[in-house]
Coordinates of C-alpha atoms in Angstrom, one line a residue:
Chain A
M8 CA 24.6 -29.4 -5.6
T9 CA 22.2 -32.2 -4.6
V10 CA 22.5 -35.4 -6.5
Q11 CA 19.2 -37.1 -7.3
V12 CA 19.7 -40.7 -8.2
S13 CA 16.3 -41.8 -9.4
T14 CA 14.6 -44.9 -7.9
E15 CA 14.1 -47.6 -10.4
P16 CA 10.4 -47.4 -11.4
G17 CA 10.6 -50.4 -13.8
A18 CA 7.7 -50.8 -16.1
D19 CA 5.6 -48.1 -14.6
W20 CA 7.9 -45.3 -15.6
A21 CA 5.8 -44.5 -18.7
T22 CA 2.6 -44.3 -16.7
R23 CA 4.2 -42.5 -13.8
Y24 CA 5.7 -39.7 -15.9
A25 CA 3.0 -39.3 -18.5
G26 CA 1.1 -36.0 -18.6
A27 CA 1.8 -32.4 -17.8
C28 CA 4.8 -31.3 -15.7
R29 CA 2.4 -29.0 -13.8
D30 CA 0.2 -31.9 -12.6
H31 CA 3.3 -33.9 -11.6
Y32 CA 4.8 -31.0 -9.7
R33 CA 1.6 -30.6 -7.6
R34 CA 1.7 -34.3 -6.7
V35 CA 5.4 -34.1 -5.8
L36 CA 4.9 -30.9 -3.8
L37 CA 2.3 -32.5 -1.6
D38 CA 4.6 -35.5 -1.1
I39 CA 7.5 -33.2 -0.1
A40 CA 5.3 -31.0 2.2
R41 CA 4.0 -34.0 4.1
A42 CA 7.5 -34.9 5.0
D43 CA 8.8 -31.3 5.6
P44 CA 6.6 -29.0 7.7
R45 CA 8.8 -26.0 6.7
V46 CA 7.3 -26.2 3.2
I47 CA 4.4 -23.9 2.7
C48 CA 2.4 -23.6 -0.5
V49 CA 1.7 -20.0 -1.4
D50 CA -1.1 -19.8 -3.9
S51 CA -2.4 -16.8 -6.0
D52 CA -5.7 -18.3 -7.1
T53 CA -4.0 -20.5 -9.7
G54 CA -6.8 -23.0 -9.5
G55 CA -6.5 -26.6 -8.4
L56 CA -4.2 -26.2 -5.4
E57 CA -7.2 -25.4 -3.2
D58 CA -8.8 -28.8 -3.9
G59 CA -5.6 -30.7 -3.8
F60 CA -2.9 -29.3 -1.6
A61 CA -5.1 -27.2 0.7
A62 CA -7.5 -30.0 1.3
Q63 CA -4.7 -32.3 2.4
L64 CA -2.4 -29.9 4.2
P65 CA -4.4 -26.7 5.2
D66 CA -1.8 -25.6 7.7
Q67 CA 0.8 -25.5 5.0
Y68 CA -1.2 -23.6 2.5
V69 CA -2.1 -19.9 2.0
N70 CA -3.9 -18.3 -0.9
V71 CA -3.3 -14.6 -1.2
G72 CA -5.6 -14.1 -4.2
I73 CA -4.9 -12.4 -7.5
A74 CA -2.2 -10.1 -6.3
E75 CA 1.2 -11.2 -7.5
A76 CA 3.3 -8.3 -6.2
N77 CA 2.0 -9.0 -2.7
L78 CA 2.5 -12.7 -3.3
M79 CA 6.2 -12.3 -3.7
G80 CA 6.5 -10.0 -0.7
V81 CA 4.5 -12.4 1.5
A82 CA 6.7 -15.3 0.4
A83 CA 9.8 -13.4 1.3
G84 CA 8.4 -12.6 4.7
L85 CA 7.4 -16.2 5.3
A86 CA 10.9 -17.3 4.3
A87 CA 12.4 -14.9 6.8
T88 CA 10.6 -16.8 9.5
G89 CA 12.1 -20.1 8.6
R90 CA 9.6 -21.5 6.1
I91 CA 10.3 -22.8 2.6
P92 CA 7.6 -21.1 0.5
F93 CA 6.6 -22.6 -2.8
V94 CA 5.1 -19.7 -4.7
N95 CA 2.6 -20.6 -7.4
T96 CA 1.7 -18.4 -10.3
I97 CA 2.0 -18.0 -14.1
S98 CA 5.4 -17.2 -15.5
S99 CA 4.5 -13.9 -17.0
F100 CA 3.0 -12.7 -13.7
A101 CA 6.1 -13.7 -11.8
A102 CA 8.8 -12.5 -14.2
T103 CA 7.2 -9.3 -15.5
R104 CA 4.3 -8.2 -13.3
A105 CA 5.9 -8.9 -10.0
C106 CA 9.5 -8.6 -11.3
E107 CA 10.6 -6.0 -8.8
Q108 CA 9.4 -7.9 -5.8
L109 CA 11.0 -11.0 -7.2
K110 CA 14.2 -9.1 -7.7
I111 CA 14.5 -7.2 -4.4
D112 CA 12.5 -9.1 -1.8
V113 CA 13.1 -12.7 -3.0
A114 CA 16.3 -12.8 -5.0
G115 CA 18.1 -9.8 -3.5
N116 CA 17.7 -11.2 0.0
N117 CA 18.8 -14.7 -1.1
L118 CA 15.8 -16.2 0.7
P119 CA 14.7 -19.9 0.1
V120 CA 11.6 -19.0 -1.9
K121 CA 10.8 -21.4 -4.6
V122 CA 8.9 -19.6 -7.4
V123 CA 7.2 -22.3 -9.4
V124 CA 5.6 -20.9 -12.6
T125 CA 3.4 -22.5 -15.2
H126 CA 2.6 -21.2 -18.7
G127 CA 6.3 -20.8 -19.6
G128 CA 7.0 -19.8 -23.2
L129 CA 4.1 -20.4 -25.5
S130 CA 2.6 -23.3 -23.4
G131 CA -0.4 -21.1 -22.7
G132 CA -1.4 -21.8 -26.3
H133 CA -4.8 -20.4 -27.2
Y134 CA -4.9 -18.3 -24.0
G135 CA -2.9 -15.8 -26.0
P136 CA 0.0 -13.4 -25.4
T137 CA -1.2 -12.2 -21.9
H138 CA -0.6 -15.8 -20.8
H139 CA 2.6 -16.5 -22.7
A140 CA 6.0 -15.8 -21.2
L141 CA 8.6 -15.3 -24.0
E142 CA 11.0 -13.0 -22.1
D143 CA 10.9 -14.7 -18.6
M144 CA 14.2 -16.5 -18.9
A145 CA 16.0 -13.4 -20.2
I146 CA 14.7 -11.5 -17.1
V147 CA 15.1 -14.0 -14.3
R148 CA 18.6 -15.2 -15.3
T149 CA 19.8 -11.7 -14.5
L150 CA 18.5 -11.7 -11.0
P151 CA 20.9 -12.2 -8.1
H152 CA 21.2 -15.6 -6.3
L153 CA 18.3 -17.0 -8.3
T154 CA 18.7 -20.6 -9.6
V155 CA 16.6 -21.0 -12.8
V156 CA 15.4 -24.4 -13.8
V157 CA 13.4 -25.5 -16.8
P158 CA 12.6 -29.3 -16.7
A159 CA 12.0 -31.1 -20.0
D160 CA 9.3 -33.5 -18.8
A161 CA 7.5 -34.8 -15.7
A162 CA 10.4 -37.1 -14.7
E163 CA 12.8 -34.2 -14.7
T164 CA 10.2 -32.0 -12.9
E165 CA 10.1 -34.5 -10.0
R166 CA 13.9 -34.5 -9.8
A167 CA 14.1 -30.8 -10.0
V168 CA 11.4 -30.2 -7.3
R169 CA 13.0 -32.6 -4.9
A170 CA 16.4 -31.0 -5.6
I171 CA 15.3 -27.4 -5.0
V172 CA 13.8 -28.0 -1.6
S173 CA 17.3 -28.3 -0.1
T174 CA 18.8 -25.5 -2.3
P175 CA 19.5 -22.8 0.3
G176 CA 18.6 -19.8 -2.0
P177 CA 15.7 -18.8 -4.2
V178 CA 14.7 -20.8 -7.3
F179 CA 12.6 -20.0 -10.3
L180 CA 11.2 -23.3 -11.7
R181 CA 9.6 -22.8 -15.1
L182 CA 6.9 -25.3 -16.2
G183 CA 4.5 -25.5 -19.1
R184 CA 0.8 -25.9 -18.9
S185 CA -0.3 -28.9 -20.8
A186 CA 0.9 -32.4 -21.4
T187 CA 4.1 -32.6 -23.4
P188 CA 6.1 -35.6 -24.8
M189 CA 8.3 -37.7 -22.5
V190 CA 12.0 -37.0 -23.0
H191 CA 13.7 -39.1 -20.4
E192 CA 12.5 -42.6 -20.9
R193 CA 14.6 -44.3 -18.2
P194 CA 16.2 -43.5 -14.9
Y195 CA 19.1 -41.0 -15.1
E196 CA 21.1 -38.9 -12.8
F197 CA 19.9 -35.3 -12.3
R198 CA 22.1 -32.7 -10.8
L199 CA 21.1 -29.0 -10.6
G200 CA 23.5 -27.0 -12.7
E201 CA 24.6 -29.9 -14.9
A202 CA 23.4 -30.6 -18.4
V203 CA 22.1 -34.0 -19.2
T204 CA 23.6 -35.6 -22.3
V205 CA 20.4 -37.0 -23.8
R206 CA 22.1 -38.3 -27.0
S207 CA 25.8 -38.6 -27.7
G208 CA 27.4 -37.2 -30.8
D209 CA 30.5 -35.5 -32.1
D210 CA 29.8 -33.5 -35.2
V211 CA 27.5 -30.9 -33.9
T212 CA 25.7 -30.1 -30.5
I213 CA 22.1 -29.2 -29.9
V214 CA 21.5 -27.5 -26.6
A215 CA 17.9 -27.3 -25.6
T216 CA 15.8 -26.4 -22.6
G217 CA 12.2 -27.1 -21.8
P218 CA 9.7 -29.8 -22.9
Y219 CA 9.2 -29.3 -26.7
P220 CA 12.7 -27.9 -27.4
V221 CA 14.4 -31.0 -25.9
H222 CA 11.9 -33.2 -27.6
F223 CA 12.6 -31.5 -30.9
A224 CA 16.3 -31.8 -30.3
V225 CA 16.0 -35.6 -29.8
Q226 CA 14.0 -35.9 -33.0
A227 CA 16.5 -33.8 -34.9
H228 CA 19.3 -36.1 -33.6
E229 CA 17.5 -39.1 -35.4
R230 CA 17.0 -37.2 -38.6
L231 CA 20.5 -35.9 -38.7
A232 CA 21.8 -39.4 -38.1
E233 CA 20.0 -40.5 -41.3
R234 CA 22.0 -37.8 -43.0
G235 CA 25.3 -39.0 -41.5
I236 CA 25.5 -36.2 -39.0
S237 CA 26.2 -37.2 -35.4
A238 CA 24.5 -34.7 -33.1
R239 CA 25.1 -34.4 -29.4
V240 CA 21.9 -33.4 -27.5
L241 CA 22.2 -31.6 -24.2
D242 CA 19.2 -31.1 -22.0
L243 CA 20.3 -27.9 -20.3
H244 CA 17.6 -27.9 -17.6
T245 CA 19.4 -25.3 -15.4
I246 CA 19.7 -21.9 -17.0
K247 CA 21.4 -20.4 -14.0
P248 CA 23.9 -21.4 -12.9
L249 CA 24.8 -22.4 -16.4
D250 CA 26.8 -25.6 -17.0
E251 CA 29.7 -23.7 -18.7
A252 CA 31.9 -26.8 -18.8
A253 CA 29.4 -28.8 -20.9
I254 CA 29.0 -25.8 -23.3
V255 CA 32.7 -25.3 -23.6
A256 CA 33.2 -29.0 -24.2
A257 CA 30.6 -28.9 -26.9
A258 CA 32.3 -25.9 -28.5
S259 CA 35.7 -27.7 -28.4
Q260 CA 34.6 -31.2 -29.4
T261 CA 31.9 -30.4 -32.1
R262 CA 31.9 -27.9 -34.9
G263 CA 29.1 -25.7 -33.6
I264 CA 26.1 -25.4 -31.4
V265 CA 22.4 -25.0 -32.1
T266 CA 20.3 -23.8 -29.2
V267 CA 16.6 -24.5 -29.0
E268 CA 14.2 -22.8 -26.6
D269 CA 10.5 -21.9 -26.1
H270 CA 11.5 -18.2 -25.6
L271 CA 12.5 -15.2 -27.5
R272 CA 15.8 -15.5 -29.3
I273 CA 16.9 -12.5 -27.2
G274 CA 18.5 -13.1 -23.9
G275 CA 17.4 -16.7 -23.2
L276 CA 19.2 -20.0 -23.7
G277 CA 20.8 -18.9 -27.0
G278 CA 22.0 -15.7 -25.5
A279 CA 23.4 -17.5 -22.4
V280 CA 25.3 -20.1 -24.6
A281 CA 26.6 -17.4 -26.9
E282 CA 27.9 -15.4 -23.9
V283 CA 29.9 -18.5 -22.7
V284 CA 31.4 -19.5 -26.0
T285 CA 32.3 -16.0 -27.0
E286 CA 34.3 -15.6 -23.9
H287 CA 35.8 -19.1 -23.6
R288 CA 35.7 -21.0 -26.9
P289 CA 34.3 -19.2 -29.9
C290 CA 32.3 -21.4 -32.2
P291 CA 29.3 -21.0 -34.5
V292 CA 26.1 -20.7 -32.6
R293 CA 22.6 -20.8 -34.3
R294 CA 19.7 -19.8 -32.0
I295 CA 16.4 -21.5 -32.6
G296 CA 13.8 -19.5 -30.7
V297 CA 10.9 -17.1 -31.1
A298 CA 11.6 -14.0 -33.2
D299 CA 11.4 -10.6 -31.6
G300 CA 7.8 -9.2 -31.7
F301 CA 4.5 -9.4 -29.9
H302 CA 3.1 -12.8 -30.8
D303 CA -0.7 -12.7 -30.9
E304 CA -1.3 -15.6 -33.2
V305 CA -3.9 -18.1 -32.2
G306 CA -3.1 -21.8 -31.8
S307 CA -2.0 -24.6 -29.6
E308 CA 1.4 -24.7 -28.0
L309 CA 2.8 -26.9 -30.7
E310 CA 1.1 -24.9 -33.5
L311 CA 2.4 -21.6 -32.1
L312 CA 5.9 -23.0 -31.8
T313 CA 5.9 -24.0 -35.4
V314 CA 4.6 -20.6 -36.5
A315 CA 7.3 -19.0 -34.4
G316 CA 10.0 -21.0 -36.0
V317 CA 10.7 -23.5 -33.3
S318 CA 10.5 -26.9 -34.9
V319 CA 12.4 -30.1 -35.7
E320 CA 12.9 -28.9 -39.3
R321 CA 14.5 -25.7 -38.2
V322 CA 16.8 -27.5 -35.8
V323 CA 17.8 -30.0 -38.4
A324 CA 18.4 -27.3 -41.0
A325 CA 20.5 -25.2 -38.6
A326 CA 22.5 -28.2 -37.5
A327 CA 23.1 -29.5 -41.0
A328 CA 24.4 -26.0 -42.1
L329 CA 27.0 -25.8 -39.4
Chain G
M29 CA 12.4 3.2 29.1
N30 CA 9.9 5.9 30.1
L31 CA 8.5 8.4 27.7
D32 CA 10.0 11.4 29.6
D33 CA 13.4 10.0 28.8
L34 CA 12.5 9.7 25.1
A35 CA 11.3 13.3 25.1
G36 CA 14.9 14.4 25.5
R37 CA 16.3 11.9 23.1
R38 CA 14.1 12.9 20.2
W39 CA 16.1 16.1 19.8
T40 CA 19.4 14.3 19.7
I41 CA 17.9 12.0 17.1
R42 CA 16.8 15.0 15.0
E43 CA 20.3 16.6 15.3
R44 CA 21.7 13.4 13.9
I45 CA 19.3 13.5 11.0
L46 CA 20.3 17.1 10.2
R47 CA 24.0 16.1 10.3
M48 CA 23.3 13.4 7.6
G49 CA 21.4 16.1 5.7
A50 CA 24.6 18.2 5.8
S51 CA 26.7 15.3 4.4
P52 CA 27.9 15.6 0.8
T53 CA 25.0 13.5 -0.5
G54 CA 22.2 15.1 1.5
A55 CA 19.3 13.1 2.8
H56 CA 15.5 12.8 2.8
V57 CA 15.4 15.2 5.7
G58 CA 11.7 16.1 5.7
G59 CA 10.3 12.6 5.8
S60 CA 13.0 11.5 8.3
L61 CA 12.0 14.3 10.7
S62 CA 8.3 13.5 10.3
A63 CA 9.0 9.8 11.2
A64 CA 11.5 10.6 14.0
D65 CA 9.1 10.4 16.9
I66 CA 7.4 7.3 15.6
L67 CA 10.8 5.5 15.3
T68 CA 11.9 6.9 18.7
V69 CA 8.8 5.4 20.4
L70 CA 9.1 2.1 18.5
Y71 CA 12.7 1.5 19.4
G72 CA 12.7 3.2 22.8
A73 CA 9.5 1.8 24.2
V74 CA 7.6 -0.7 22.0
L75 CA 9.8 -3.2 20.1
D76 CA 11.2 -6.1 22.0
V77 CA 14.6 -6.2 20.3
R78 CA 18.2 -6.7 21.5
P79 CA 20.7 -4.4 20.0
E80 CA 23.6 -6.6 21.1
N81 CA 22.0 -9.5 19.2
P82 CA 20.0 -8.1 16.3
Q83 CA 19.2 -11.5 15.0
W84 CA 17.7 -12.7 18.3
P85 CA 15.0 -15.2 17.1
E86 CA 12.4 -14.0 19.6
R87 CA 12.6 -10.4 18.5
D88 CA 9.7 -8.3 17.2
R89 CA 10.1 -7.5 13.6
F90 CA 10.2 -4.0 12.1
V91 CA 10.2 -3.0 8.4
L92 CA 10.8 0.5 7.3
S93 CA 8.7 0.5 4.2
K94 CA 9.4 4.1 3.6
G95 CA 13.1 3.3 3.2
H96 CA 14.0 6.9 2.1
A97 CA 13.7 7.8 5.8
S98 CA 16.8 5.8 6.4
A99 CA 18.5 8.8 8.1
A100 CA 15.9 8.7 10.8
L101 CA 16.4 5.0 11.3
Y102 CA 20.2 5.3 11.5
A103 CA 19.8 8.2 14.0
V104 CA 17.5 6.0 16.1
F105 CA 19.8 3.0 15.8
A106 CA 22.6 5.1 17.1
E107 CA 20.5 6.2 20.0
F108 CA 19.5 2.8 21.1
G109 CA 22.7 0.8 20.6
F110 CA 22.3 -0.8 17.2
L111 CA 24.9 1.5 15.7
D112 CA 27.9 3.5 17.0
P113 CA 26.8 7.1 16.8
A114 CA 30.1 8.0 15.1
E115 CA 29.1 5.7 12.2
C116 CA 26.4 8.2 11.3
D117 CA 29.2 10.3 9.8
T118 CA 29.7 7.6 7.2
Y119 CA 26.2 8.1 5.8
G120 CA 26.3 7.9 2.0
Q121 CA 30.1 7.3 2.0
A122 CA 31.8 4.6 -0.2
G123 CA 32.5 1.4 1.6
G124 CA 30.1 2.2 4.4
R125 CA 26.9 0.5 5.5
L126 CA 24.6 3.5 5.6
A127 CA 23.0 4.0 2.2
G128 CA 20.3 6.4 1.2
H129 CA 17.9 3.5 1.6
P130 CA 18.6 0.8 4.3
L131 CA 20.6 -2.2 3.4
R132 CA 20.3 -5.7 4.9
R133 CA 24.1 -5.7 5.6
L134 CA 23.4 -3.4 8.5
P135 CA 22.5 -5.5 11.5
G136 CA 18.9 -4.7 12.6
I137 CA 17.6 -4.2 9.1
E138 CA 15.2 -7.1 8.3
F139 CA 14.8 -6.2 4.7
P140 CA 16.3 -3.7 2.3
T141 CA 13.6 -1.2 1.3
G142 CA 13.4 2.0 -0.7
S143 CA 11.2 0.9 -3.6
L144 CA 7.8 1.9 -2.2
G145 CA 5.0 -0.5 -1.8
H146 CA 7.0 -3.5 -0.7
G147 CA 7.1 -3.3 3.0
L148 CA 3.6 -4.2 4.0
S149 CA 3.6 -7.4 2.0
L150 CA 6.8 -8.4 3.8
G151 CA 5.1 -7.6 7.0
V152 CA 2.1 -9.8 6.1
G153 CA 4.5 -12.7 5.3
L154 CA 6.4 -12.2 8.6
A155 CA 3.2 -12.0 10.6
L156 CA 1.7 -15.0 8.9
G157 CA 4.9 -17.0 9.4
L158 CA 5.2 -16.1 13.1
R159 CA 1.5 -16.9 13.7
R160 CA 1.7 -20.3 11.9
A161 CA 4.7 -21.1 14.2
A162 CA 2.5 -20.0 17.2
A163 CA 5.1 -17.4 18.0
S164 CA 4.2 -14.3 20.0
Q165 CA 6.4 -11.8 18.3
R166 CA 4.8 -8.8 16.7
V167 CA 5.4 -7.2 13.4
F168 CA 5.4 -3.4 12.7
V169 CA 5.7 -1.7 9.3
L170 CA 6.2 2.0 8.8
L171 CA 4.8 3.4 5.6
G172 CA 4.8 6.8 4.1
D173 CA 1.5 8.4 3.1
G174 CA 2.5 9.0 -0.5
E175 CA 3.5 5.4 -0.6
L176 CA -0.1 4.4 -0.2
Q177 CA -0.5 5.4 -3.8
E178 CA 1.2 2.2 -4.8
G179 CA -1.4 -0.5 -5.6
S180 CA 0.6 -3.3 -4.0
V181 CA 0.1 -1.7 -0.6
W182 CA -3.6 -2.4 -1.0
E183 CA -3.0 -5.9 -2.0
A184 CA -1.2 -6.3 1.3
V185 CA -3.9 -4.4 3.2
M186 CA -6.5 -6.9 1.8
A187 CA -4.3 -9.9 2.7
G188 CA -3.7 -8.6 6.3
S189 CA -7.3 -8.3 7.2
H190 CA -8.4 -11.4 5.2
L191 CA -5.8 -13.5 7.1
G192 CA -6.8 -11.9 10.4
L193 CA -3.2 -10.9 11.4
G194 CA -3.6 -9.6 14.9
N195 CA 0.2 -9.6 15.3
L196 CA 0.6 -7.0 12.5
T197 CA 0.6 -3.2 12.9
A198 CA 1.0 -0.8 10.1
I199 CA 2.0 2.8 10.9
V200 CA 1.4 5.6 8.3
D201 CA 3.6 8.7 8.6
R202 CA 0.8 11.0 7.5
N203 CA 2.8 14.1 6.8
G204 CA 0.7 15.1 3.9
W205 CA 3.5 15.7 1.4
Q206 CA 5.3 13.9 -1.4
I207 CA 8.0 15.2 -3.8
S208 CA 5.7 17.1 -6.1
G209 CA 3.4 18.6 -3.5
T210 CA 0.7 17.6 -1.1
T211 CA -0.7 14.1 -1.3
E212 CA -4.1 15.5 -1.9
E213 CA -2.9 17.5 -4.9
C214 CA -1.0 14.6 -6.3
L215 CA -3.3 11.7 -5.8
A216 CA -5.7 12.1 -3.0
L217 CA -5.7 9.7 -0.1
E218 CA -8.6 11.0 2.0
P219 CA -10.8 9.8 3.5
L220 CA -7.8 7.7 4.7
A221 CA -9.1 6.4 8.0
D222 CA -12.4 5.4 6.3
R223 CA -10.4 3.6 3.6
W224 CA -8.4 1.5 6.1
R225 CA -11.5 0.7 8.1
A226 CA -13.4 -0.3 5.0
F227 CA -10.5 -2.7 4.3
G228 CA -11.0 -4.3 7.7
W229 CA -8.2 -2.8 9.8
H230 CA -8.5 -1.6 13.3
T231 CA -7.7 2.1 12.8
F232 CA -6.1 4.5 15.2
E233 CA -5.6 8.1 14.5
V234 CA -3.0 9.9 16.6
D235 CA -0.7 12.9 16.8
G236 CA 2.5 11.5 15.4
H237 CA 4.6 13.8 17.5
D238 CA 2.9 13.0 20.8
L239 CA 4.9 10.3 22.3
A240 CA 2.3 9.1 24.8
S241 CA -0.4 8.9 22.1
L242 CA 1.9 7.0 19.8
H243 CA 2.9 4.7 22.6
G244 CA -0.7 4.1 23.6
A245 CA -1.8 3.1 20.0
L246 CA 1.3 1.0 19.4
T247 CA 0.9 -1.0 22.5
A248 CA -2.9 -1.4 22.6
A249 CA -3.9 -5.0 23.3
P250 CA -3.9 -7.1 20.1
G251 CA -7.2 -7.7 18.5
D252 CA -8.5 -10.3 16.1
G253 CA -7.1 -8.5 13.1
P254 CA -4.4 -6.1 11.9
R255 CA -4.1 -2.5 13.2
V256 CA -3.1 0.6 11.5
V257 CA -1.9 3.7 13.3
L258 CA -2.4 6.8 11.2
A259 CA 0.1 9.2 12.7
R260 CA -0.5 12.8 11.8
T261 CA 2.9 14.3 11.4
I262 CA 4.6 17.4 10.2
K263 CA 7.1 17.1 7.4
G264 CA 10.4 18.5 8.6
S265 CA 9.1 18.4 12.2
G266 CA 11.2 20.2 14.7
V267 CA 13.1 22.4 12.2
P268 CA 11.0 25.6 11.5
M269 CA 12.6 26.3 8.1
F270 CA 11.7 22.8 6.9
E271 CA 8.3 22.3 8.4
N272 CA 5.5 21.8 5.9
R273 CA 7.8 22.8 3.1
K274 CA 7.8 21.0 -0.2
K275 CA 11.5 21.6 -0.5
S276 CA 12.3 19.7 2.7
H277 CA 11.7 16.4 0.9
Y278 CA 15.3 16.1 0.0
V279 CA 17.9 18.4 1.5
T280 CA 21.6 18.9 1.0
M281 CA 22.8 21.5 3.5
N282 CA 25.9 23.6 3.3
P283 CA 27.5 24.4 6.7
A284 CA 25.7 27.8 7.0
L285 CA 22.3 26.2 6.3
H286 CA 23.1 23.3 8.7
Q287 CA 23.8 25.8 11.5
R288 CA 20.6 27.6 10.8
A289 CA 18.6 24.4 10.9
L290 CA 20.3 23.4 14.1
A291 CA 19.6 26.8 15.7
G292 CA 15.9 26.4 14.7
L293 CA 15.8 22.9 16.2
R294 CA 17.3 24.1 19.5
T295 CA 14.8 26.8 19.7
R296 CA 12.1 24.2 19.5
S297 CA 13.7 21.8 21.9
R298 CA 13.7 24.5 24.6
M299 CA 10.1 25.3 24.1

């Protein structure tokens, strides 16, 4: 897959990659589209793209309104004429509302449609469960040909967006909504399908995906170190295809794996990791994620995650008990 | 190809549909027969396509949104060189290319279809992509009438007129039936022409078994927006025992029934 060696941003890294992945994605998309006329931004009244992208590149923009089933079909049709559509919607609307069009028209045909979704997991915060997506990864990782990417921060979002333009098939890129902590603080090598070792360690492994989960995993690494436990932290930004080698290595070299995700404990990262180790190298796996149920609590993304049981404390406890 | 020539071929095409209906799996015979003349005119006299090179970039695009009429499409493909007629006998058979709903592995199929309500969105995307590339190719999508009950169709209808896609033509096989009965009993579609007009489409109403009328509507000069051809058809058209019968929706014929259906068809073809 495409190797993205980051340019050296020097001291401006922190300013450049501060803020929400979503905002950064929009800047990068504009940048990419300026250089590649095949790229077309397909909007579904998400808000903001009309003033940004459409104002700059009107010929590479189309808004199909609040109609997600049609959105996916239109994108598939555009791709069949040689375009690279970047589809914009909310994760729940892509993965559940328009799931069939995503499955058959986009994924089934192996077309180069890039479905970029926001409001992954609980990042919709106070917007409530209609705007949360806690089953999206479980669904989309079963779809054929689809590459599924969940960047951990803005720096990774940029690398992921640049990488998926040249990926021949369809991609599902899951972003959050609001600003999240920076995870990658210096240049690093990003390859689709390869986990990033964010912290080294050889007692236990914490495998995480998405902004807060990877952030929690890094914090857990520090706390575990204080207790004499050396925790490897993997940022598993690509859910499909899964970096099985990194997971099997973790299963072989450490005494167990803790998975952390902003998603139901059913079928997401934890499920995917468990599938791999069960088959190739059985080891204890503890899944930190959202419990089964319909989550209609009110709160911010961080508050909801804590209520749902996705927190640094939970990760530390699970890792220490391995 | 002139329409007189097509008038003879339409019967061969219907015979082939019946043969697939007499295969072990059976076929959606009623809706294939209602669509047979529409597809005959499209492939025989409207679409600019090259059977010897189905992926020819300059081709017109066709999407069979009512994918369950696959038997009609295979029969037409066999008639116009996309498919060896003998391959029709592999319909529904393991290892073949002719499924109950069309697969993309069969050259000439732009998109696999079968789940209703997808095709017009694909057509909107194709038409928009071609127009943005300043290409002159046209896009045609054939929908079933029962299919119009899918809400996603109307999302695409709104998009088609909003985007002013003059290179897009929808055709509705208005045979009036769906599995459980008539469309008007199940979930009424009328006043259908008014509905399409209200959504901003240039609306043509034709006899869907009159080749000249179909041809005229399908080749009318492009306007400033999308067109829909509401083709009034007969479910099971050409086979008296199937015409306007609810049971003709899906048919599995034993040899005796097959012969009876063929005899009925031949009576009609001589009329």
